[in-house]
PDB file of C-alpha atoms in Angstrom:
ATOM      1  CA  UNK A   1     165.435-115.484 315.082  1.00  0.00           C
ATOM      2  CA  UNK A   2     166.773-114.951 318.553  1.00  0.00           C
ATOM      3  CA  UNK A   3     168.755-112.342 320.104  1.00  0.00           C
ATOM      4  CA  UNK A   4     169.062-110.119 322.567  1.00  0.00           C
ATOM      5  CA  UNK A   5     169.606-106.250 322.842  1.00  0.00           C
ATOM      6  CA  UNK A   6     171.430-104.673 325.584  1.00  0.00           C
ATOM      7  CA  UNK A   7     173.685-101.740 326.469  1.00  0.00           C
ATOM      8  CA  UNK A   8     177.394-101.620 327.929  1.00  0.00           C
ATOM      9  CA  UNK A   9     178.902 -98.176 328.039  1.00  0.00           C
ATOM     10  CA  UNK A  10     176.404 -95.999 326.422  1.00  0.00           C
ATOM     11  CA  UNK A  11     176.625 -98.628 323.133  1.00  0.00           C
ATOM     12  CA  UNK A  12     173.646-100.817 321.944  1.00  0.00           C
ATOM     13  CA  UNK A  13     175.038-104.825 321.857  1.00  0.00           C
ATOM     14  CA  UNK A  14     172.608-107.156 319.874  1.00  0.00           C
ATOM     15  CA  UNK A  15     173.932-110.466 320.337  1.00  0.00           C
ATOM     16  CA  UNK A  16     172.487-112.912 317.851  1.00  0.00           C
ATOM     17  CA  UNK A  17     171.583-116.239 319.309  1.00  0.00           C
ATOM     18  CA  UNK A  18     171.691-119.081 317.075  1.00  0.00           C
ATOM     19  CA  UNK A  19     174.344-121.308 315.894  1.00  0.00           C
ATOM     20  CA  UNK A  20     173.673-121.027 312.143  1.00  0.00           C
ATOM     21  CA  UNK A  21     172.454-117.158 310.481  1.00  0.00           C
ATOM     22  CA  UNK A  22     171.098-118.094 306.955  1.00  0.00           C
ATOM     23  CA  UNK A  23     168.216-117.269 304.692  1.00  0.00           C
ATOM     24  CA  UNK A  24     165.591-118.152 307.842  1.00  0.00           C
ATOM     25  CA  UNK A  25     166.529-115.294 309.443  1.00  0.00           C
ATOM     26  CA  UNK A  26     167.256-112.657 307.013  1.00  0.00           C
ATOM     27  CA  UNK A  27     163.828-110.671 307.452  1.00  0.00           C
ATOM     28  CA  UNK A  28     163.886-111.038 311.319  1.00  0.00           C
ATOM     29  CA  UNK A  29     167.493-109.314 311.340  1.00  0.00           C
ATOM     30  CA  UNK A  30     166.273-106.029 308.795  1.00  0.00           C
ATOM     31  CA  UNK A  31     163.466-105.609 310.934  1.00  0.00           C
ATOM     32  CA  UNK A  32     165.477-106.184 314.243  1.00  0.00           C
ATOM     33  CA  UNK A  33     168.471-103.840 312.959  1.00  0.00           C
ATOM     34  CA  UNK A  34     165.817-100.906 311.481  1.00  0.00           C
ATOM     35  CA  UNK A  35     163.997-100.898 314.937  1.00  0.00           C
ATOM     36  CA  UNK A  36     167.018-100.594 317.012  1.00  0.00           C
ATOM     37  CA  UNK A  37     168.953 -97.670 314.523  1.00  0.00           C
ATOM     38  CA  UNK A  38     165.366 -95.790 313.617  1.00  0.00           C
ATOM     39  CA  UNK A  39     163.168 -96.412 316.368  1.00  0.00           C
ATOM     40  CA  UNK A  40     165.446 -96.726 319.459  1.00  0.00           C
ATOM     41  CA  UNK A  41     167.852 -93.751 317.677  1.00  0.00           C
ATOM     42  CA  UNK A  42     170.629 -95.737 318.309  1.00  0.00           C
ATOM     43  CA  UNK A  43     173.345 -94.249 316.226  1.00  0.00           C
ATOM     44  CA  UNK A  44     175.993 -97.279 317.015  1.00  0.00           C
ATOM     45  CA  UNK A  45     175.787-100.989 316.886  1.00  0.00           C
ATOM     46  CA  UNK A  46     177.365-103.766 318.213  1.00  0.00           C
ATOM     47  CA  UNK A  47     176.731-107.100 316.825  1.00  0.00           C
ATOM     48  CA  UNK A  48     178.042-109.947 318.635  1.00  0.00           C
ATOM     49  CA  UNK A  49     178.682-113.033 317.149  1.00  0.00           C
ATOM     50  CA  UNK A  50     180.377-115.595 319.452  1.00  0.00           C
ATOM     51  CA  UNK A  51     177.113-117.684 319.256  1.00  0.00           C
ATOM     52  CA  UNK A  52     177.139-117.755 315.399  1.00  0.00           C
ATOM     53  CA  UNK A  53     178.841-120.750 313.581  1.00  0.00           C
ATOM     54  CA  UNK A  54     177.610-120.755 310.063  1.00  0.00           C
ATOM     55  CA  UNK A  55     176.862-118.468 307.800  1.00  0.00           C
ATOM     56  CA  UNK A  56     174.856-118.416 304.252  1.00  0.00           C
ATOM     57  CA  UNK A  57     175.008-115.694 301.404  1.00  0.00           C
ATOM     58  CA  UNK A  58     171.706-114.371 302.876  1.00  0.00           C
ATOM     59  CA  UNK A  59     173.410-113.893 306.402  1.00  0.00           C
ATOM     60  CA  UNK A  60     176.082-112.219 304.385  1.00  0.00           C
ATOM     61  CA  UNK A  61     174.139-109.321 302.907  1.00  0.00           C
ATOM     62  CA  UNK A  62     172.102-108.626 306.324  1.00  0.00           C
ATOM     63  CA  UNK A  63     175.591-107.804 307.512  1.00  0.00           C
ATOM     64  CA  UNK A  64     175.797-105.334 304.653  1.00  0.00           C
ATOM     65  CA  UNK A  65     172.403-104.398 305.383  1.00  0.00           C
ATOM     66  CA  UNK A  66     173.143-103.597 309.130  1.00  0.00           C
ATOM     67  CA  UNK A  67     176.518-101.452 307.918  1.00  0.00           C
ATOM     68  CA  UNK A  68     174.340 -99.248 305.136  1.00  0.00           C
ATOM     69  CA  UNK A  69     171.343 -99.183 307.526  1.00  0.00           C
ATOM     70  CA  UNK A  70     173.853 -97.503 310.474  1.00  0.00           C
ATOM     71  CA  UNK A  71     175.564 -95.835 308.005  1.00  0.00           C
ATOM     72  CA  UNK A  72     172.596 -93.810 306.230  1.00  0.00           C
ATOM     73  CA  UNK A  73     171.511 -92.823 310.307  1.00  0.00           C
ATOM     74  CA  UNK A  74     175.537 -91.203 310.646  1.00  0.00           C
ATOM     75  CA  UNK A  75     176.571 -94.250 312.844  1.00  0.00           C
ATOM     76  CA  UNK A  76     178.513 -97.424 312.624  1.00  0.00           C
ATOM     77  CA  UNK A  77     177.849-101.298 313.020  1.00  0.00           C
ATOM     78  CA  UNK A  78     180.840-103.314 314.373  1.00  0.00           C
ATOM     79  CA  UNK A  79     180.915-106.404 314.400  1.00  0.00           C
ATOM     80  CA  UNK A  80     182.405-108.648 316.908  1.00  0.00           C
ATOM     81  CA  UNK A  81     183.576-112.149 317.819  1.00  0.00           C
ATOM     82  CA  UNK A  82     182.809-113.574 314.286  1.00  0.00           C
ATOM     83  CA  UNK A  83     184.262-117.284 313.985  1.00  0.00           C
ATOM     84  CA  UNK A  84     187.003-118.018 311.442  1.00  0.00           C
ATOM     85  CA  UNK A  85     184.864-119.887 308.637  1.00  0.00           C
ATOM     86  CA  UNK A  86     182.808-116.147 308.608  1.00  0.00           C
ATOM     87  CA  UNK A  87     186.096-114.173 308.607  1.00  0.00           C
ATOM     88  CA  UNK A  88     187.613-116.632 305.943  1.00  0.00           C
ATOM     89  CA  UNK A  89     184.194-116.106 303.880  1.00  0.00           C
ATOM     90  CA  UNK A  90     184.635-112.350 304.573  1.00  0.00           C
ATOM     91  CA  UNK A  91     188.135-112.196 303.575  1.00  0.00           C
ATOM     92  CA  UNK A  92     187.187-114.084 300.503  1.00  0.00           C
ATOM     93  CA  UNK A  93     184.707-111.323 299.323  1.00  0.00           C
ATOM     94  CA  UNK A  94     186.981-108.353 300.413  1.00  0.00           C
ATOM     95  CA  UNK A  95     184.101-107.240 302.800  1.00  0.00           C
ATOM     96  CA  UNK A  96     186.515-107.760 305.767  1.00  0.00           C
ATOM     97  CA  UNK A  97     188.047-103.904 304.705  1.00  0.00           C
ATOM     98  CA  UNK A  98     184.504-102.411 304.095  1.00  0.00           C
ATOM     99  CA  UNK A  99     182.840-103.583 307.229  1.00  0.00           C
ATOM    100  CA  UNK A 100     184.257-103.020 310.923  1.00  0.00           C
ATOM    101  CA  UNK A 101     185.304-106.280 312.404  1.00  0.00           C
ATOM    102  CA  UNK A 102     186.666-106.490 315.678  1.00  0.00           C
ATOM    103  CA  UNK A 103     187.427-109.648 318.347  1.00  0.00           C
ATOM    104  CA  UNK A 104     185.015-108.661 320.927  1.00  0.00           C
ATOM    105  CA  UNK A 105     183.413-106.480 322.835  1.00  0.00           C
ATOM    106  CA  UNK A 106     186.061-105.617 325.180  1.00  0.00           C
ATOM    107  CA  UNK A 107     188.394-104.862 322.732  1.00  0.00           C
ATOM    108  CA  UNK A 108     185.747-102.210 321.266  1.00  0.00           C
ATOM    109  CA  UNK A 109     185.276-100.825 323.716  1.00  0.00           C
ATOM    110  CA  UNK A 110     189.055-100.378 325.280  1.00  0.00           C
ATOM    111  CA  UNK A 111     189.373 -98.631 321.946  1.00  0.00           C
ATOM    112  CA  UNK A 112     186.556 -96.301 322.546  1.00  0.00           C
ATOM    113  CA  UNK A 113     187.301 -95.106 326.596  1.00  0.00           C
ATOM    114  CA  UNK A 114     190.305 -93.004 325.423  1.00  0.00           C
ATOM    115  CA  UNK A 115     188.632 -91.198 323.098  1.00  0.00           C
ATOM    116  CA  UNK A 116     185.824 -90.646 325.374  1.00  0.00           C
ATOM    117  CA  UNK A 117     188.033 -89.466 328.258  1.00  0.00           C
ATOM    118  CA  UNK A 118     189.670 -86.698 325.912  1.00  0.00           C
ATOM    119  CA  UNK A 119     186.142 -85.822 324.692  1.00  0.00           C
ATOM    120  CA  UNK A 120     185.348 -84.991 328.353  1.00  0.00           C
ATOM    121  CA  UNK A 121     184.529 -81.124 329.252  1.00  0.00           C
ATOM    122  CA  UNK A 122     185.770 -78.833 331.973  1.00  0.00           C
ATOM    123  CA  UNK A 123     183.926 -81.012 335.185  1.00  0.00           C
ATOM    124  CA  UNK A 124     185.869 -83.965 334.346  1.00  0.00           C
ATOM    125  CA  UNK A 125     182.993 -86.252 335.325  1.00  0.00           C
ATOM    126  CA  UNK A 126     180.868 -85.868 331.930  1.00  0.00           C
ATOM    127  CA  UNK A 127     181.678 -88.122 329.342  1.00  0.00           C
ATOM    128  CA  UNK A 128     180.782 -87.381 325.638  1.00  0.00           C
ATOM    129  CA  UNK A 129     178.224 -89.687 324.162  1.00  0.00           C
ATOM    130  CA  UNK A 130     179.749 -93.127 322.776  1.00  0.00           C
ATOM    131  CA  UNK A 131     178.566 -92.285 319.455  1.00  0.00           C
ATOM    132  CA  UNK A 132     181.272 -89.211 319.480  1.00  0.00           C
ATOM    133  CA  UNK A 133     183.986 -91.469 320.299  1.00  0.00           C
ATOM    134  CA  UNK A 134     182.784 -94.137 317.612  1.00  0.00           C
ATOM    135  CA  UNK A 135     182.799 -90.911 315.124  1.00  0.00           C
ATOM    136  CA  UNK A 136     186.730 -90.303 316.159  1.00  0.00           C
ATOM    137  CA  UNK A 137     187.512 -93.714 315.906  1.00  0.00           C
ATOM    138  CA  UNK A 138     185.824 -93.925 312.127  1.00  0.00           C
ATOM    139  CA  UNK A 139     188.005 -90.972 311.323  1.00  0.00           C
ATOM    140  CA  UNK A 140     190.998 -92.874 312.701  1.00  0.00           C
ATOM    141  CA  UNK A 141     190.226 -96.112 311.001  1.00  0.00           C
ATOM    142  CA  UNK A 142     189.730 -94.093 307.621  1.00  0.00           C
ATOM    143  CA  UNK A 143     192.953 -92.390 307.396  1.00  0.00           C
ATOM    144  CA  UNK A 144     194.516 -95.829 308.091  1.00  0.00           C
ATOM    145  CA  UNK A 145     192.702 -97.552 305.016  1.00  0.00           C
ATOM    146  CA  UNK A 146     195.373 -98.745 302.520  1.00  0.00           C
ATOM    147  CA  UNK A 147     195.966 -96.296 299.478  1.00  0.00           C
ATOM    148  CA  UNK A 148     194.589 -97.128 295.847  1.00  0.00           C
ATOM    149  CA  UNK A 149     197.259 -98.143 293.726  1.00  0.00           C
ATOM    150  CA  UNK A 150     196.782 -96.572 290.179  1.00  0.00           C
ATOM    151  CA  UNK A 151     198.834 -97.451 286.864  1.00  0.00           C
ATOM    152  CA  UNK A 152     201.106 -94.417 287.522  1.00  0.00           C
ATOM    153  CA  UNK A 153     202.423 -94.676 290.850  1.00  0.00           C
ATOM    154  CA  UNK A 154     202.836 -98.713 290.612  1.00  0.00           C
ATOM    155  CA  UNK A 155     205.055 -98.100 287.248  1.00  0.00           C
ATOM    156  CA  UNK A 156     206.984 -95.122 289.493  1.00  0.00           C
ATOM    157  CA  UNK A 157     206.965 -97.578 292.523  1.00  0.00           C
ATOM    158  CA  UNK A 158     208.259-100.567 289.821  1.00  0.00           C
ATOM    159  CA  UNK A 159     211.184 -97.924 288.586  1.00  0.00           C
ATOM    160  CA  UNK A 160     212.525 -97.143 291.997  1.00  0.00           C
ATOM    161  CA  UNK A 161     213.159-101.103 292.514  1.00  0.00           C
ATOM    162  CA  UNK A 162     214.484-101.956 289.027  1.00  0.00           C
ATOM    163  CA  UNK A 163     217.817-102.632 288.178  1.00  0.00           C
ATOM    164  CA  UNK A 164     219.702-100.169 286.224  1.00  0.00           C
ATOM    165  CA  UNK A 165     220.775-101.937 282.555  1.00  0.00           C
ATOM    166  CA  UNK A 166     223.940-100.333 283.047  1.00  0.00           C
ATOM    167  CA  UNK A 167     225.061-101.679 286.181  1.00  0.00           C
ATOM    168  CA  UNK A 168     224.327-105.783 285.224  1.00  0.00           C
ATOM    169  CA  UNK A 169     227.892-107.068 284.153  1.00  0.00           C
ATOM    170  CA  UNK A 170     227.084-109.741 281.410  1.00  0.00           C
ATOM    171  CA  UNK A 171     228.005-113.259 282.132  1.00  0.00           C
ATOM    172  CA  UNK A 172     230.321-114.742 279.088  1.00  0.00           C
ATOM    173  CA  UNK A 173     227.963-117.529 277.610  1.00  0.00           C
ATOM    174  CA  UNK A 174     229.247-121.507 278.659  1.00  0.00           C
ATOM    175  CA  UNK A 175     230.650-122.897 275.607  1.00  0.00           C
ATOM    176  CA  UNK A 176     230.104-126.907 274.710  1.00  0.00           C
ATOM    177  CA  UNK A 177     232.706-128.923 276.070  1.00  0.00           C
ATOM    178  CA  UNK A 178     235.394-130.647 274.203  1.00  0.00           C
ATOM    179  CA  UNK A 179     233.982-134.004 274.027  1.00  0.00           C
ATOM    180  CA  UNK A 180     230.813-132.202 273.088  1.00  0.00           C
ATOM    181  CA  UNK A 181     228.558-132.373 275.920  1.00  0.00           C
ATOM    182  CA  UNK A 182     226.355-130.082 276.961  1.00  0.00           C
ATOM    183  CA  UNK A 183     228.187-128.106 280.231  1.00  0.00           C
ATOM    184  CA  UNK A 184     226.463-129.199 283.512  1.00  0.00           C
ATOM    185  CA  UNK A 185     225.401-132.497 282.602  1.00  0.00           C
ATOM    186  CA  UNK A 186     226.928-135.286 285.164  1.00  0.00           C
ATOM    187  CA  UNK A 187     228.606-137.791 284.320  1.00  0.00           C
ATOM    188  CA  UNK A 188     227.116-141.162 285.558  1.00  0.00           C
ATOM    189  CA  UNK A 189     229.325-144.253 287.098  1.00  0.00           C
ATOM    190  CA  UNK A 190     232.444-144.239 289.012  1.00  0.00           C
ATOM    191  CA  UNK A 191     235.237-141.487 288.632  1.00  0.00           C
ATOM    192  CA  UNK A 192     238.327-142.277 287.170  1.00  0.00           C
ATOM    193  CA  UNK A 193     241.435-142.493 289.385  1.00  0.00           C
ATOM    194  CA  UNK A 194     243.717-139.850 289.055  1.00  0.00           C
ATOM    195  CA  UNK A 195     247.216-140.800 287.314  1.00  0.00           C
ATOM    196  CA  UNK A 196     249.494-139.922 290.378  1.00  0.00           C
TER     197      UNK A 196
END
């Protein structure tokens, strides 16, 4: 498998080099992602994905892999620039609200400088590690996640928007006509002139 590892901003960007991430490559990513959590200590990971057009079950769970392995070490693995068949397939398996998907770099890290600036101390030159801000935005993105709907509170949420049987007014009910058909039903051919 072939990617690259680099850093931008104090974060560690693997950027996966091949156009199709399937059961080839599986092994080669575990051993890739353990090295750079366990033996770099690299608490957050960036994956980058703008290279990667297909994707296969296997390629699937080595992104679950990559989340649990950065999650058991206290950090996080965000994904970036995934293509719209993987986001569709994500979507699909509702692993697009477990794992952290973003659009690219940039926009990962724009999200992470203004928590780093307020985690800066008295000199105003240090900055807190990236990890930190990563941790505040993980906090963030937690108390954002959409609220379990339980039995109870949809039947509560189904009473607020139900109509009171009270306030219907009943319709009378449409009798047959006189020449006993049914009411509604058109009448076919041309209309009768009207006696003047």
């Amino acid at each position: 498998m072939n990617y690259s590892v680099s850093s931008r901003k104090e974060l560690t960007i693997m950027k996966i080099e091949e156009e199709v991430f399937d059961f080839r490559h599986g092994d080669w990513f575990k051993v890739a992602i353990d090295e750079i959590v366990n033996k770099n200590q690299s608490k957050n990971l960036i994956i980058d994905f703008s290279q990667v057009k297909a994707i296969d079950s296997c390629g699937i769970s080595s992104m679950l892999l990559a989340h649990q392995l950065s999650n058991q070490s206290g950090g996080l693995a965000i994904f970036v620039s995934l293509c719209k068949q993987i986001k569709d397939l994500l979507k699909l398996t509702n692993l697009d609200k477990q794992l952290y998907i973003f659009s690219s770099i940039n926009e990962v890290i724009t999200l992470i400088e203004p928590a780093m600036k307020s985690k800066r101390g008295s000199r105003g030159k240090s900055q807190a590690p990236a990890y930190e801000a990563i941790d505040e935005l993980s906090d963030d993105l937690d108390l954002i996640a959409i609220p379990e709907l339980n039995e109870a509170h949809l039947e509560e949420h189904l009473d607020e928007h139900m109509l009171d049987p009270d306030d219907i007014t009943e319709q009378p009910e449409l009798s047959e006509a006189p020449d006993g058909k049914e009411p509604g039903s058109k009448k076919r051919g041309r209309p009768k002139k009207a006696d003047l």
